[in-house]
Amino acid sequence: QLLLVESGGGLVQPGGSLRLSCAASGFTLDSYVIGWFRQAPGKEREGVSCISSSGGSTDYADSVKGRFTIARDNAKNSVYLQMNSLKAEDTAVYYCAAGVPSDISIIQDTCVMNRYDYWGQGTQVTVSS
């Protein structure tokens, strides 16, 4: 079976930090683009960040740029999302996803994807005083 499992969510005060983990089971992540997404109640799912298969390129939504950092550790077959300076509007269920990159994405070392093959179950992040 091919599974992604998120962990690290929880309750944190505004201005605090959390580190989310995405661990793969049944496959290795070193050849996949990885994305982080989030969905709050009543809102559309939005992309938060992504990292290329090589780890050499990353992208962030404007709303989190400068506060969140994505990284991968192939030795641990995991991807992380470090979230700093958290705000109430960051409250959501966070999902990681893995997708096979296109040939051009590999050549250009980008993480732009229109389809993700595997999704985690999500982890709740709540930012509140």
PDB file of C-alpha atoms in Angstrom:
ATOM      1  CA  GLN A   1       0.000   0.000   0.000  1.00  0.00           C
ATOM      2  CA  LEU A   2       1.094   3.568  -0.750  1.00  0.00           C
ATOM      3  CA  LEU A   3       0.368   5.873   2.177  1.00  0.00           C
ATOM      4  CA  LEU A   4       1.276   9.330   3.423  1.00  0.00           C
ATOM      5  CA  VAL A   5       0.834  10.123   7.114  1.00  0.00           C
ATOM      6  CA  GLU A   6       0.896  13.667   8.504  1.00  0.00           C
ATOM      7  CA  SER A   7       1.736  14.476  12.107  1.00  0.00           C
ATOM      8  CA  GLY A   8       2.678  17.460  14.253  1.00  0.00           C
ATOM      9  CA  GLY A   9      -0.565  19.387  14.264  1.00  0.00           C
ATOM     10  CA  GLY A  10      -2.169  20.772  17.383  1.00  0.00           C
ATOM     11  CA  LEU A  11      -3.186  23.896  19.259  1.00  0.00           C
ATOM     12  CA  VAL A  12      -0.822  26.864  19.310  1.00  0.00           C
ATOM     13  CA  GLN A  13      -1.119  30.528  20.290  1.00  0.00           C
ATOM     14  CA  PRO A  14      -0.826  33.291  17.697  1.00  0.00           C
ATOM     15  CA  GLY A  15       2.825  33.989  17.005  1.00  0.00           C
ATOM     16  CA  GLY A  16       3.813  30.440  17.878  1.00  0.00           C
ATOM     17  CA  SER A  17       5.356  27.702  15.758  1.00  0.00           C
ATOM     18  CA  LEU A  18       4.583  24.159  14.660  1.00  0.00           C
ATOM     19  CA  ARG A  19       6.474  21.643  12.540  1.00  0.00           C
ATOM     20  CA  LEU A  20       4.386  19.292  10.432  1.00  0.00           C
ATOM     21  CA  SER A  21       5.790  15.989   9.187  1.00  0.00           C
ATOM     22  CA  CYS A  22       4.753  13.896   6.197  1.00  0.00           C
ATOM     23  CA  ALA A  23       6.057  10.324   6.243  1.00  0.00           C
ATOM     24  CA  ALA A  24       5.728   7.876   3.358  1.00  0.00           C
ATOM     25  CA  SER A  25       4.881   4.201   3.719  1.00  0.00           C
ATOM     26  CA  GLY A  26       5.169   1.694   0.888  1.00  0.00           C
ATOM     27  CA  PHE A  27       7.149   3.934  -1.460  1.00  0.00           C
ATOM     28  CA  THR A  28      10.047   6.371  -1.427  1.00  0.00           C
ATOM     29  CA  LEU A  29       9.574  10.112  -1.880  1.00  0.00           C
ATOM     30  CA  ASP A  30      12.841  10.960  -3.602  1.00  0.00           C
ATOM     31  CA  SER A  31      11.314  10.858  -7.104  1.00  0.00           C
ATOM     32  CA  TYR A  32       8.110  12.756  -6.266  1.00  0.00           C
ATOM     33  CA  VAL A  33       7.031  16.363  -6.070  1.00  0.00           C
ATOM     34  CA  ILE A  34       5.533  17.008  -2.625  1.00  0.00           C
ATOM     35  CA  GLY A  35       2.858  19.576  -1.878  1.00  0.00           C
ATOM     36  CA  TRP A  36       1.235  20.858   1.293  1.00  0.00           C
ATOM     37  CA  PHE A  37      -2.408  21.952   1.177  1.00  0.00           C
ATOM     38  CA  ARG A  38      -4.895  23.214   3.733  1.00  0.00           C
ATOM     39  CA  GLN A  39      -8.644  23.537   4.056  1.00  0.00           C
ATOM     40  CA  ALA A  40     -10.582  25.539   6.620  1.00  0.00           C
ATOM     41  CA  PRO A  41     -14.315  25.007   7.265  1.00  0.00           C
ATOM     42  CA  GLY A  42     -16.403  26.734   4.608  1.00  0.00           C
ATOM     43  CA  LYS A  43     -13.388  27.527   2.449  1.00  0.00           C
ATOM     44  CA  GLU A  44     -11.831  26.029  -0.661  1.00  0.00           C
ATOM     45  CA  ARG A  45      -8.752  23.866  -0.372  1.00  0.00           C
ATOM     46  CA  GLU A  46      -5.659  25.909  -1.129  1.00  0.00           C
ATOM     47  CA  GLY A  47      -2.080  25.106  -1.938  1.00  0.00           C
ATOM     48  CA  VAL A  48       0.380  26.173   0.749  1.00  0.00           C
ATOM     49  CA  SER A  49       3.783  25.047  -0.477  1.00  0.00           C
ATOM     50  CA  CYS A  50       5.557  22.551  -2.698  1.00  0.00           C
ATOM     51  CA  ILE A  51       9.052  21.169  -3.172  1.00  0.00           C
ATOM     52  CA  SER A  52      10.597  19.675  -6.302  1.00  0.00           C
ATOM     53  CA  SER A  53      11.683  16.052  -6.501  1.00  0.00           C
ATOM     54  CA  SER A  54      15.333  17.044  -6.096  1.00  0.00           C
ATOM     55  CA  GLY A  55      14.593  19.377  -3.200  1.00  0.00           C
ATOM     56  CA  GLY A  56      16.268  22.213  -5.070  1.00  0.00           C
ATOM     57  CA  SER A  57      13.167  24.299  -5.762  1.00  0.00           C
ATOM     58  CA  THR A  58      10.294  25.405  -3.538  1.00  0.00           C
ATOM     59  CA  ASP A  59       7.197  27.573  -3.842  1.00  0.00           C
ATOM     60  CA  TYR A  60       4.858  29.200  -1.328  1.00  0.00           C
ATOM     61  CA  ALA A  61       1.454  30.810  -1.284  1.00  0.00           C
ATOM     62  CA  ASP A  62       1.642  34.574  -0.767  1.00  0.00           C
ATOM     63  CA  SER A  63      -0.235  34.222   2.514  1.00  0.00           C
ATOM     64  CA  VAL A  64       2.532  32.114   4.084  1.00  0.00           C
ATOM     65  CA  LYS A  65       5.631  33.407   2.310  1.00  0.00           C
ATOM     66  CA  GLY A  66       8.335  34.350   4.778  1.00  0.00           C
ATOM     67  CA  ARG A  67       6.685  32.426   7.614  1.00  0.00           C
ATOM     68  CA  PHE A  68       6.588  28.804   6.380  1.00  0.00           C
ATOM     69  CA  THR A  69       9.463  26.648   5.142  1.00  0.00           C
ATOM     70  CA  ILE A  70       9.227  23.307   3.335  1.00  0.00           C
ATOM     71  CA  ALA A  71      12.086  20.800   3.358  1.00  0.00           C
ATOM     72  CA  ARG A  72      12.679  17.149   2.615  1.00  0.00           C
ATOM     73  CA  ASP A  73      14.847  14.512   4.268  1.00  0.00           C
ATOM     74  CA  ASN A  74      15.189  11.595   1.884  1.00  0.00           C
ATOM     75  CA  ALA A  75      17.088   9.540   4.461  1.00  0.00           C
ATOM     76  CA  LYS A  76      13.963   9.613   6.626  1.00  0.00           C
ATOM     77  CA  ASN A  77      11.606   9.378   3.627  1.00  0.00           C
ATOM     78  CA  SER A  78       9.820  12.442   4.984  1.00  0.00           C
ATOM     79  CA  VAL A  79       8.905  16.024   4.145  1.00  0.00           C
ATOM     80  CA  TYR A  80       8.438  18.788   6.705  1.00  0.00           C
ATOM     81  CA  LEU A  81       6.592  22.081   6.904  1.00  0.00           C
ATOM     82  CA  GLN A  82       8.013  24.486   9.484  1.00  0.00           C
ATOM     83  CA  MET A  83       5.365  27.063  10.374  1.00  0.00           C
ATOM     84  CA  ASN A  84       6.421  30.190  12.266  1.00  0.00           C
ATOM     85  CA  SER A  85       4.596  33.363  13.302  1.00  0.00           C
ATOM     86  CA  LEU A  86       1.288  31.543  13.101  1.00  0.00           C
ATOM     87  CA  LYS A  87      -1.929  33.519  12.713  1.00  0.00           C
ATOM     88  CA  ALA A  88      -5.547  32.668  13.443  1.00  0.00           C
ATOM     89  CA  GLU A  89      -6.223  32.486   9.703  1.00  0.00           C
ATOM     90  CA  ASP A  90      -3.737  29.612   9.439  1.00  0.00           C
ATOM     91  CA  THR A  91      -6.238  27.397  11.269  1.00  0.00           C
ATOM     92  CA  ALA A  92      -7.123  24.493   8.957  1.00  0.00           C
ATOM     93  CA  VAL A  93      -6.639  20.815   8.258  1.00  0.00           C
ATOM     94  CA  TYR A  94      -3.272  20.426   6.557  1.00  0.00           C
ATOM     95  CA  TYR A  95      -2.624  17.702   3.974  1.00  0.00           C
ATOM     96  CA  CYS A  96       0.521  16.516   2.250  1.00  0.00           C
ATOM     97  CA  ALA A  97       0.422  15.023  -1.232  1.00  0.00           C
ATOM     98  CA  ALA A  98       2.871  13.325  -3.595  1.00  0.00           C
ATOM     99  CA  GLY A  99       2.834  13.392  -7.378  1.00  0.00           C
ATOM    100  CA  VAL A 100       5.000  12.052 -10.176  1.00  0.00           C
ATOM    101  CA  PRO A 101       6.598  15.076 -11.862  1.00  0.00           C
ATOM    102  CA  SER A 102       6.437  15.653 -15.604  1.00  0.00           C
ATOM    103  CA  ASP A 103       9.595  15.432 -17.686  1.00  0.00           C
ATOM    104  CA  ILE A 104       9.727  19.215 -18.019  1.00  0.00           C
ATOM    105  CA  SER A 105       9.301  19.607 -14.275  1.00  0.00           C
ATOM    106  CA  ILE A 106      12.274  17.340 -13.724  1.00  0.00           C
ATOM    107  CA  ILE A 107      14.374  19.203 -16.303  1.00  0.00           C
ATOM    108  CA  GLN A 108      13.448  22.618 -14.906  1.00  0.00           C
ATOM    109  CA  ASP A 109      13.433  21.364 -11.297  1.00  0.00           C
ATOM    110  CA  THR A 110      10.062  22.907 -10.495  1.00  0.00           C
ATOM    111  CA  CYS A 111       7.209  21.758  -8.269  1.00  0.00           C
ATOM    112  CA  VAL A 112       4.274  22.942 -10.401  1.00  0.00           C
ATOM    113  CA  MET A 113       1.737  20.109 -10.565  1.00  0.00           C
ATOM    114  CA  ASN A 114      -1.783  19.674 -11.905  1.00  0.00           C
ATOM    115  CA  ARG A 115      -2.289  16.230 -10.381  1.00  0.00           C
ATOM    116  CA  TYR A 116      -1.199  14.556  -7.163  1.00  0.00           C
ATOM    117  CA  ASP A 117      -1.320  10.776  -6.910  1.00  0.00           C
ATOM    118  CA  TYR A 118      -1.199  10.187  -3.154  1.00  0.00           C
ATOM    119  CA  TRP A 119      -2.719  12.111  -0.251  1.00  0.00           C
ATOM    120  CA  GLY A 120      -2.387  11.939   3.496  1.00  0.00           C
ATOM    121  CA  GLN A 121      -5.276  11.881   5.951  1.00  0.00           C
ATOM    122  CA  GLY A 122      -4.670  15.408   7.219  1.00  0.00           C
ATOM    123  CA  THR A 123      -3.643  16.920  10.536  1.00  0.00           C
ATOM    124  CA  GLN A 124      -5.498  19.687  12.385  1.00  0.00           C
ATOM    125  CA  VAL A 125      -3.747  22.980  13.093  1.00  0.00           C
ATOM    126  CA  THR A 126      -5.570  25.387  15.392  1.00  0.00           C
ATOM    127  CA  VAL A 127      -4.159  28.842  16.149  1.00  0.00           C
ATOM    128  CA  SER A 128      -5.989  30.468  19.056  1.00  0.00           C
ATOM    129  CA  SER A 129      -5.327  32.361  22.265  1.00  0.00           C
TER     130      SER A 129
END
